[in-house]
Amino acid sequence: MRGEEWTVEKEKVHRYLARADEFPHRLEGERVLLEQVPRDAGRILDLGTGDGRLLGLLRAERPEMQGVGLDFSELMLGAARKRLAGDGGVELVEHDLAEPLPSLGRFDAVVSSFAIHHLEHERKRSLYGEVFELLVPGGVFANFEHVASPSRRLHLAFFAAIEEPISNEDPSDRLLDVETQLGWLRALAFEDVDCYWKWLEMALLIGVKPPGPGPA
Ligand SMILES: C[S@@+](CC[C@H](N)C(=O)[O-])C[C@H]1O[C@@H](n2cnc3c(N)ncnc32)[C@H](O)[C@@H]1O
Protein backbone atom coordinates (compact mmCIF):
# COMPACT_ATOMS: atom_id res chain seq x y z
CA MET A 1 0.00 0.00 0.00
CA ARG A 2 1.67 3.28 -1.10
CA GLY A 3 -0.24 6.24 0.27
CA GLU A 4 -3.67 4.72 0.45
CA GLU A 5 -3.29 4.56 4.26
CA TRP A 6 -4.47 8.18 4.22
CA THR A 7 -7.78 6.97 2.84
CA VAL A 8 -8.40 4.10 5.25
CA GLU A 9 -6.28 4.44 8.40
CA LYS A 10 -8.19 6.65 10.83
CA GLU A 11 -5.37 6.44 13.36
CA LYS A 12 -2.78 7.76 10.87
CA VAL A 13 -5.03 10.67 9.88
CA HIS A 14 -5.88 11.56 13.48
CA ARG A 15 -2.26 11.29 14.56
CA TYR A 16 -1.11 13.65 11.80
CA LEU A 17 -3.86 16.17 12.48
CA ALA A 18 -3.20 16.09 16.23
CA ARG A 19 0.49 16.86 15.61
CA ALA A 20 0.04 19.30 12.72
CA ASP A 21 0.65 22.40 14.85
CA GLU A 22 3.67 20.93 16.60
CA PHE A 23 6.16 20.62 13.74
CA PRO A 24 8.97 23.02 14.62
CA HIS A 25 9.21 26.06 12.33
CA ARG A 26 6.12 25.09 10.34
CA LEU A 27 4.39 28.41 10.99
CA GLU A 28 7.47 30.28 9.69
CA GLY A 29 7.34 28.43 6.38
CA GLU A 30 3.59 28.89 6.11
CA ARG A 31 4.01 32.61 6.83
CA VAL A 32 6.40 32.95 3.87
CA LEU A 33 3.93 31.07 1.64
CA LEU A 34 1.13 33.42 2.74
CA GLU A 35 3.34 36.42 1.88
CA GLN A 36 4.08 35.09 -1.61
CA VAL A 37 0.47 34.40 -2.61
CA PRO A 38 -0.97 37.71 -3.81
CA ARG A 39 -3.58 39.22 -1.48
CA ASP A 40 -5.90 39.70 -4.45
CA ALA A 41 -5.68 36.08 -5.67
CA GLY A 42 -9.29 35.32 -6.61
CA ARG A 43 -9.10 31.54 -7.10
CA ILE A 44 -6.68 29.26 -5.24
CA LEU A 45 -6.25 25.50 -5.63
CA ASP A 46 -4.79 23.40 -2.78
CA LEU A 47 -3.36 20.01 -3.81
CA GLY A 48 -3.65 17.37 -1.04
CA THR A 49 -5.57 19.78 1.14
CA GLY A 50 -5.94 17.41 4.10
CA ASP A 51 -8.16 19.12 6.66
CA GLY A 52 -7.99 22.37 4.67
CA ARG A 53 -5.35 23.92 6.91
CA LEU A 54 -3.70 25.98 4.15
CA LEU A 55 -7.01 27.10 2.60
CA GLY A 56 -8.13 28.23 6.06
CA LEU A 57 -4.95 30.28 6.54
CA LEU A 58 -5.21 31.80 3.06
CA ARG A 59 -8.88 32.69 3.44
CA ALA A 60 -8.34 34.35 6.81
CA GLU A 61 -6.36 37.03 4.95
CA ARG A 62 -8.31 36.86 1.66
CA PRO A 63 -11.98 36.58 2.64
CA GLU A 64 -13.06 37.19 -0.97
CA MET A 65 -11.06 34.33 -2.49
CA GLN A 66 -12.61 31.13 -3.84
CA GLY A 67 -10.70 28.01 -2.75
CA VAL A 68 -10.71 24.50 -4.16
CA GLY A 69 -9.16 21.70 -2.10
CA LEU A 70 -8.31 18.30 -3.62
CA ASP A 71 -7.58 15.17 -1.63
CA PHE A 72 -8.15 11.46 -2.13
CA SER A 73 -8.89 10.77 1.54
CA GLU A 74 -12.54 10.97 2.55
CA LEU A 75 -11.30 10.97 6.17
CA MET A 76 -9.28 14.11 5.50
CA LEU A 77 -12.03 15.74 3.48
CA GLY A 78 -14.40 15.08 6.39
CA ALA A 79 -11.99 16.94 8.67
CA ALA A 80 -11.77 19.76 6.09
CA ARG A 81 -15.58 20.05 6.03
CA LYS A 82 -15.46 20.41 9.80
CA ARG A 83 -12.68 23.04 9.76
CA LEU A 84 -14.29 25.04 6.97
CA ALA A 85 -17.88 24.46 8.10
CA GLY A 86 -20.27 26.93 6.55
CA ASP A 87 -17.56 28.46 4.36
CA GLY A 88 -19.31 28.75 1.02
CA GLY A 89 -16.10 30.03 -0.59
CA VAL A 90 -14.35 26.67 -0.49
CA GLU A 91 -15.12 23.62 -2.63
CA LEU A 92 -13.69 20.23 -1.65
CA VAL A 93 -13.13 17.62 -4.35
CA GLU A 94 -12.17 13.97 -3.89
CA HIS A 95 -9.37 13.25 -6.34
CA ASP A 96 -6.30 11.01 -6.52
CA LEU A 97 -3.34 13.18 -7.49
CA ALA A 98 -1.73 10.17 -9.13
CA GLU A 99 -4.28 10.80 -11.89
CA PRO A 100 -4.36 13.88 -14.14
CA LEU A 101 -6.04 16.87 -12.51
CA PRO A 102 -9.76 17.23 -13.26
CA SER A 103 -10.88 20.31 -15.16
CA LEU A 104 -11.42 22.98 -12.56
CA GLY A 105 -10.86 26.20 -14.51
CA ARG A 106 -7.89 28.54 -14.11
CA PHE A 107 -6.32 29.64 -10.83
CA ASP A 108 -4.41 32.69 -9.62
CA ALA A 109 -2.42 30.48 -7.27
CA VAL A 110 -1.87 26.77 -6.74
CA VAL A 111 -0.59 25.76 -3.32
CA SER A 112 0.22 22.50 -1.60
CA SER A 113 1.54 21.48 1.79
CA PHE A 114 3.28 18.19 2.63
CA ALA A 115 1.32 16.24 0.01
CA ILE A 116 3.10 16.01 -3.36
CA HIS A 117 6.00 14.06 -1.84
CA HIS A 118 3.63 11.07 -1.64
CA LEU A 119 3.58 10.81 -5.45
CA GLU A 120 6.02 8.93 -7.70
CA HIS A 121 8.78 11.26 -8.91
CA GLU A 122 7.59 11.07 -12.52
CA ARG A 123 4.08 12.02 -11.39
CA LYS A 124 5.44 14.94 -9.34
CA ARG A 125 7.04 16.22 -12.52
CA SER A 126 3.95 15.81 -14.74
CA LEU A 127 1.77 17.35 -12.01
CA TYR A 128 4.01 20.45 -12.01
CA GLY A 129 3.33 20.69 -15.75
CA GLU A 130 -0.43 20.47 -15.18
CA VAL A 131 -0.16 23.18 -12.51
CA PHE A 132 1.62 25.45 -15.01
CA GLU A 133 -1.28 25.00 -17.44
CA LEU A 134 -3.91 25.71 -14.75
CA LEU A 135 -2.36 28.98 -13.66
CA VAL A 136 -3.29 32.32 -15.16
CA PRO A 137 -0.32 34.35 -16.51
CA GLY A 138 1.49 35.75 -13.47
CA GLY A 139 -0.03 33.03 -11.26
CA VAL A 140 1.99 31.57 -8.39
CA PHE A 141 2.76 27.95 -7.56
CA ALA A 142 3.82 27.48 -3.93
CA ASN A 143 4.70 24.00 -2.73
CA PHE A 144 5.48 23.75 0.99
CA GLU A 145 7.03 20.33 0.97
CA HIS A 146 8.75 17.53 2.80
CA VAL A 147 11.98 17.16 0.79
CA ALA A 148 14.90 14.74 0.84
CA SER A 149 18.01 15.36 2.93
CA PRO A 150 21.37 15.11 1.18
CA SER A 151 22.57 12.46 3.65
CA ARG A 152 21.27 9.76 5.97
CA ARG A 153 22.75 11.66 8.91
CA LEU A 154 20.66 14.74 8.13
CA HIS A 155 17.58 12.58 7.51
CA LEU A 156 17.97 11.12 11.01
CA ALA A 157 18.62 14.61 12.40
CA PHE A 158 15.31 15.80 10.92
CA PHE A 159 13.38 12.97 12.56
CA ALA A 160 15.13 13.67 15.85
CA ALA A 161 14.27 17.37 15.54
CA ILE A 162 10.57 16.69 14.99
CA GLU A 163 10.70 14.15 17.84
CA GLU A 164 9.46 11.32 15.63
CA PRO A 165 11.14 7.90 15.90
CA ILE A 166 12.62 6.99 12.52
CA SER A 167 10.69 3.72 12.79
CA ASN A 168 7.53 5.82 12.30
CA GLU A 169 8.75 7.06 8.92
CA ASP A 170 5.75 7.17 6.55
CA PRO A 171 6.06 4.29 4.06
CA SER A 172 4.20 6.45 1.54
CA ASP A 173 6.92 9.16 1.57
CA ARG A 174 8.82 9.48 -1.72
CA LEU A 175 11.14 12.30 -0.79
CA LEU A 176 12.99 14.20 -3.50
CA ASP A 177 15.70 16.84 -3.23
CA VAL A 178 15.05 20.55 -3.68
CA GLU A 179 17.43 21.09 -6.63
CA THR A 180 15.77 18.50 -8.87
CA GLN A 181 12.35 19.97 -8.25
CA LEU A 182 13.52 23.56 -8.84
CA GLY A 183 15.13 22.37 -12.09
CA TRP A 184 11.83 20.87 -13.23
CA LEU A 185 9.97 24.11 -12.48
CA ARG A 186 12.55 26.14 -14.46
CA ALA A 187 12.36 23.71 -17.38
CA LEU A 188 8.59 24.26 -17.45
CA ALA A 189 9.27 28.01 -17.88
CA PHE A 190 8.22 29.05 -14.38
CA GLU A 191 10.02 32.27 -13.42
CA ASP A 192 11.46 33.47 -10.10
CA VAL A 193 11.93 29.82 -9.19
CA ASP A 194 13.64 29.34 -5.87
CA CYS A 195 13.51 27.72 -2.49
CA TYR A 196 11.99 30.64 -0.54
CA TRP A 197 12.33 29.02 2.89
CA LYS A 198 13.88 25.86 4.28
CA TRP A 199 14.47 24.12 7.57
CA LEU A 200 16.02 20.65 7.34
CA GLU A 201 13.48 18.60 5.33
CA MET A 202 10.78 21.28 5.19
CA ALA A 203 11.07 23.55 2.16
CA LEU A 204 8.98 26.10 0.31
CA LEU A 205 9.43 25.82 -3.47
CA ILE A 206 7.92 28.60 -5.55
CA GLY A 207 7.62 29.45 -9.23
CA VAL A 208 5.64 32.14 -11.03
CA LYS A 209 4.05 31.63 -14.43
CA PRO A 210 5.34 34.35 -16.76
CA PRO A 211 2.91 37.24 -17.05
CA GLY A 212 1.31 37.58 -20.47
CA PRO A 213 2.31 40.42 -22.78
CA GLY A 214 1.19 43.67 -21.17
CA PRO A 215 -0.86 46.34 -22.89
CA ALA A 216 0.84 47.67 -26.07
C1 LIG B 1 0.73 15.10 5.49
S1 LIG B 1 -0.91 15.35 4.95
C2 LIG B 1 -0.92 17.09 4.62
C3 LIG B 1 -2.31 17.67 4.65
C4 LIG B 1 -2.42 19.19 4.51
N1 LIG B 1 -2.01 19.66 3.21
C5 LIG B 1 -1.60 19.87 5.58
O1 LIG B 1 -0.68 20.63 5.24
O2 LIG B 1 -1.87 19.68 6.76
C6 LIG B 1 -0.82 14.64 3.30
C7 LIG B 1 -2.12 14.77 2.55
O3 LIG B 1 -1.93 14.36 1.21
C8 LIG B 1 -3.02 13.55 0.82
N2 LIG B 1 -2.58 12.66 -0.26
C9 LIG B 1 -1.56 11.77 -0.25
N3 LIG B 1 -1.49 11.13 -1.44
C10 LIG B 1 -2.49 11.64 -2.21
C11 LIG B 1 -2.96 11.36 -3.52
N4 LIG B 1 -2.37 10.45 -4.30
N5 LIG B 1 -4.02 12.06 -4.00
C12 LIG B 1 -4.63 12.99 -3.21
N6 LIG B 1 -4.25 13.30 -1.95
C13 LIG B 1 -3.19 12.62 -1.46
C14 LIG B 1 -3.40 12.80 2.09
O4 LIG B 1 -4.70 12.29 2.04
C15 LIG B 1 -3.24 13.88 3.12
O5 LIG B 1 -4.40 14.64 3.27
mmCIF file of N, CA and C and ligand atoms in Angstrom, residues 2-4 6-7 13 16-17 20 26 30 46-54 70-74 76-77 83 95-99 112-119 144 170 172, ligand 1:
data_model
loop_
_atom_site.group_PDB
_atom_site.id
_atom_site.type_symbol
_atom_site.label_atom_id
_atom_site.label_comp_id
_atom_site.label_asym_id
_atom_site.label_seq_id
_atom_site.Cartn_x
_atom_site.Cartn_y
_atom_site.Cartn_z
ATOM 1 N N ARG A 2 0.809 2.104 -1.031
ATOM 2 C CA ARG A 2 1.671 3.280 -1.102
ATOM 3 C C ARG A 2 0.820 4.546 -1.050
ATOM 4 N N GLY A 3 0.487 4.992 0.155
ATOM 5 C CA GLY A 3 -0.235 6.242 0.274
ATOM 6 C C GLY A 3 -1.698 6.067 0.591
ATOM 7 N N GLU A 4 -2.239 4.915 0.243
ATOM 8 C CA GLU A 4 -3.671 4.722 0.453
ATOM 9 C C GLU A 4 -4.023 4.686 1.931
ATOM 10 N N TRP A 6 -3.779 6.926 3.905
ATOM 11 C CA TRP A 6 -4.468 8.181 4.218
ATOM 12 C C TRP A 6 -5.971 8.045 3.999
ATOM 13 N N THR A 7 -6.360 7.089 3.154
ATOM 14 C CA THR A 7 -7.782 6.968 2.843
ATOM 15 C C THR A 7 -8.486 6.001 3.780
ATOM 16 N N VAL A 13 -4.486 9.333 10.154
ATOM 17 C CA VAL A 13 -5.026 10.668 9.881
ATOM 18 C C VAL A 13 -5.136 11.460 11.183
ATOM 19 N N TYR A 16 -1.691 12.521 12.525
ATOM 20 C CA TYR A 16 -1.107 13.652 11.798
ATOM 21 C C TYR A 16 -1.799 14.950 12.198
ATOM 22 N N LEU A 17 -3.134 14.930 12.201
ATOM 23 C CA LEU A 17 -3.861 16.174 12.484
ATOM 24 C C LEU A 17 -3.597 16.650 13.911
ATOM 25 N N ALA A 20 -0.216 18.366 13.828
ATOM 26 C CA ALA A 20 0.045 19.301 12.723
ATOM 27 C C ALA A 20 0.611 20.642 13.188
ATOM 28 N N ARG A 26 7.131 25.176 11.395
ATOM 29 C CA ARG A 26 6.119 25.086 10.335
ATOM 30 C C ARG A 26 5.448 26.437 10.068
ATOM 31 N N GLU A 30 4.939 28.536 6.577
ATOM 32 C CA GLU A 30 3.591 28.889 6.111
ATOM 33 C C GLU A 30 3.454 30.399 5.965
ATOM 34 N N ASP A 46 -5.682 24.038 -3.754
ATOM 35 C CA ASP A 46 -4.792 23.401 -2.785
ATOM 36 C C ASP A 46 -4.732 21.900 -3.076
ATOM 37 N N LEU A 47 -3.546 21.411 -3.433
ATOM 38 C CA LEU A 47 -3.364 20.006 -3.811
ATOM 39 C C LEU A 47 -3.032 19.174 -2.571
ATOM 40 N N GLY A 48 -3.859 18.176 -2.256
ATOM 41 C CA GLY A 48 -3.646 17.368 -1.045
ATOM 42 C C GLY A 48 -3.984 18.198 0.177
ATOM 43 N N THR A 49 -5.182 18.752 0.154
ATOM 44 C CA THR A 49 -5.566 19.780 1.139
ATOM 45 C C THR A 49 -5.669 19.269 2.566
ATOM 46 N N GLY A 50 -5.811 17.937 2.744
ATOM 47 C CA GLY A 50 -5.943 17.407 4.098
ATOM 48 C C GLY A 50 -7.185 17.980 4.766
ATOM 49 N N ASP A 51 -7.005 18.543 5.957
ATOM 50 C CA ASP A 51 -8.165 19.117 6.658
ATOM 51 C C ASP A 51 -8.372 20.584 6.290
ATOM 52 N N GLY A 52 -7.758 21.012 5.167
ATOM 53 C CA GLY A 52 -7.990 22.373 4.674
ATOM 54 C C GLY A 52 -7.207 23.432 5.429
ATOM 55 N N ARG A 53 -6.140 22.996 6.096
ATOM 56 C CA ARG A 53 -5.345 23.924 6.915
ATOM 57 C C ARG A 53 -4.882 25.149 6.118
ATOM 58 N N LEU A 54 -4.276 24.879 4.935
ATOM 59 C CA LEU A 54 -3.701 25.977 4.148
ATOM 60 C C LEU A 54 -4.803 26.881 3.590
ATOM 61 N N LEU A 70 -8.254 19.681 -3.104
ATOM 62 C CA LEU A 70 -8.307 18.303 -3.622
ATOM 63 C C LEU A 70 -7.631 17.359 -2.634
ATOM 64 N N ASP A 71 -8.227 16.215 -2.433
ATOM 65 C CA ASP A 71 -7.583 15.171 -1.632
ATOM 66 C C ASP A 71 -8.263 13.845 -1.968
ATOM 67 N N PHE A 72 -7.520 12.752 -1.828
ATOM 68 C CA PHE A 72 -8.152 11.460 -2.128
ATOM 69 C C PHE A 72 -8.667 10.759 -0.876
ATOM 70 N N SER A 73 -8.486 11.405 0.293
ATOM 71 C CA SER A 73 -8.889 10.771 1.542
ATOM 72 C C SER A 73 -10.212 11.358 2.034
ATOM 73 N N GLU A 74 -11.237 10.510 2.047
ATOM 74 C CA GLU A 74 -12.539 10.966 2.552
ATOM 75 C C GLU A 74 -12.418 11.332 4.032
ATOM 76 N N MET A 76 -9.821 12.757 5.470
ATOM 77 C CA MET A 76 -9.281 14.115 5.503
ATOM 78 C C MET A 76 -10.333 15.124 5.040
ATOM 79 N N LEU A 77 -11.037 14.790 3.981
ATOM 80 C CA LEU A 77 -12.035 15.742 3.477
ATOM 81 C C LEU A 77 -13.132 15.967 4.529
ATOM 82 N N ARG A 83 -13.464 21.803 9.556
ATOM 83 C CA ARG A 83 -12.680 23.035 9.758
ATOM 84 C C ARG A 83 -13.315 24.219 9.030
ATOM 85 N N HIS A 95 -10.134 13.537 -5.122
ATOM 86 C CA HIS A 95 -9.368 13.254 -6.340
ATOM 87 C C HIS A 95 -8.021 12.635 -5.962
ATOM 88 N N ASP A 96 -7.615 11.624 -6.713
ATOM 89 C CA ASP A 96 -6.303 11.005 -6.524
ATOM 90 C C ASP A 96 -5.297 11.751 -7.398
ATOM 91 N N LEU A 97 -4.319 12.370 -6.748
ATOM 92 C CA LEU A 97 -3.336 13.183 -7.493
ATOM 93 C C LEU A 97 -2.433 12.336 -8.385
ATOM 94 N N ALA A 98 -2.486 11.025 -8.208
ATOM 95 C CA ALA A 98 -1.730 10.167 -9.135
ATOM 96 C C ALA A 98 -2.338 10.232 -10.531
ATOM 97 N N GLU A 99 -3.581 10.675 -10.603
ATOM 98 C CA GLU A 99 -4.277 10.803 -11.893
ATOM 99 C C GLU A 99 -4.224 12.256 -12.343
ATOM 100 N N SER A 112 0.252 23.865 -2.090
ATOM 101 C CA SER A 112 0.225 22.500 -1.599
ATOM 102 C C SER A 112 1.091 22.456 -0.341
ATOM 103 N N SER A 113 0.749 21.578 0.574
ATOM 104 C CA SER A 113 1.538 21.481 1.793
ATOM 105 C C SER A 113 1.690 20.016 2.202
ATOM 106 N N PHE A 114 2.919 19.543 2.168
ATOM 107 C CA PHE A 114 3.276 18.189 2.629
ATOM 108 C C PHE A 114 2.426 17.103 1.963
ATOM 109 N N ALA A 115 2.179 17.225 0.682
ATOM 110 C CA ALA A 115 1.321 16.244 0.007
ATOM 111 C C ALA A 115 1.988 15.642 -1.234
ATOM 112 N N ILE A 116 2.614 16.489 -2.065
ATOM 113 C CA ILE A 116 3.099 16.011 -3.364
ATOM 114 C C ILE A 116 4.224 14.989 -3.202
ATOM 115 N N HIS A 117 4.909 15.030 -2.039
ATOM 116 C CA HIS A 117 5.999 14.058 -1.838
ATOM 117 C C HIS A 117 5.485 12.624 -1.727
ATOM 118 N N HIS A 118 4.171 12.442 -1.663
ATOM 119 C CA HIS A 118 3.628 11.075 -1.639
ATOM 120 C C HIS A 118 3.533 10.472 -3.040
ATOM 121 N N LEU A 119 3.725 11.291 -4.067
ATOM 122 C CA LEU A 119 3.577 10.805 -5.448
ATOM 123 C C LEU A 119 4.905 10.283 -5.981
ATOM 124 N N PHE A 144 4.830 23.878 -0.318
ATOM 125 C CA PHE A 144 5.485 23.751 0.994
ATOM 126 C C PHE A 144 5.623 22.250 1.229
ATOM 127 N N ASP A 170 6.952 7.491 7.342
ATOM 128 C CA ASP A 170 5.754 7.172 6.551
ATOM 129 C C ASP A 170 6.159 6.354 5.322
ATOM 130 N N SER A 172 4.663 5.846 2.792
ATOM 131 C CA SER A 172 4.199 6.454 1.538
ATOM 132 C C SER A 172 5.013 7.695 1.156
HETATM 133 C C1 LIG B 1 0.730 15.096 5.490
HETATM 134 S S1 LIG B 1 -0.906 15.347 4.947
HETATM 135 C C2 LIG B 1 -0.921 17.094 4.621
HETATM 136 C C3 LIG B 1 -2.309 17.672 4.647
HETATM 137 C C4 LIG B 1 -2.417 19.195 4.511
HETATM 138 N N1 LIG B 1 -2.014 19.658 3.208
HETATM 139 C C5 LIG B 1 -1.597 19.869 5.580
HETATM 140 O O1 LIG B 1 -0.682 20.634 5.243
HETATM 141 O O2 LIG B 1 -1.866 19.681 6.760
HETATM 142 C C6 LIG B 1 -0.825 14.642 3.302
HETATM 143 C C7 LIG B 1 -2.125 14.768 2.551
HETATM 144 O O3 LIG B 1 -1.926 14.357 1.206
HETATM 145 C C8 LIG B 1 -3.020 13.551 0.824
HETATM 146 N N2 LIG B 1 -2.584 12.663 -0.263
HETATM 147 C C9 LIG B 1 -1.564 11.773 -0.250
HETATM 148 N N3 LIG B 1 -1.491 11.128 -1.438
HETATM 149 C C10 LIG B 1 -2.494 11.639 -2.207
HETATM 150 C C11 LIG B 1 -2.961 11.364 -3.525
HETATM 151 N N4 LIG B 1 -2.371 10.450 -4.296
HETATM 152 N N5 LIG B 1 -4.015 12.061 -4.002
HETATM 153 C C12 LIG B 1 -4.635 12.993 -3.213
HETATM 154 N N6 LIG B 1 -4.252 13.297 -1.955
HETATM 155 C C13 LIG B 1 -3.195 12.621 -1.459
HETATM 156 C C14 LIG B 1 -3.397 12.797 2.086
HETATM 157 O O4 LIG B 1 -4.700 12.285 2.037
HETATM 158 C C15 LIG B 1 -3.237 13.882 3.125
HETATM 159 O O5 LIG B 1 -4.401 14.644 3.273
#
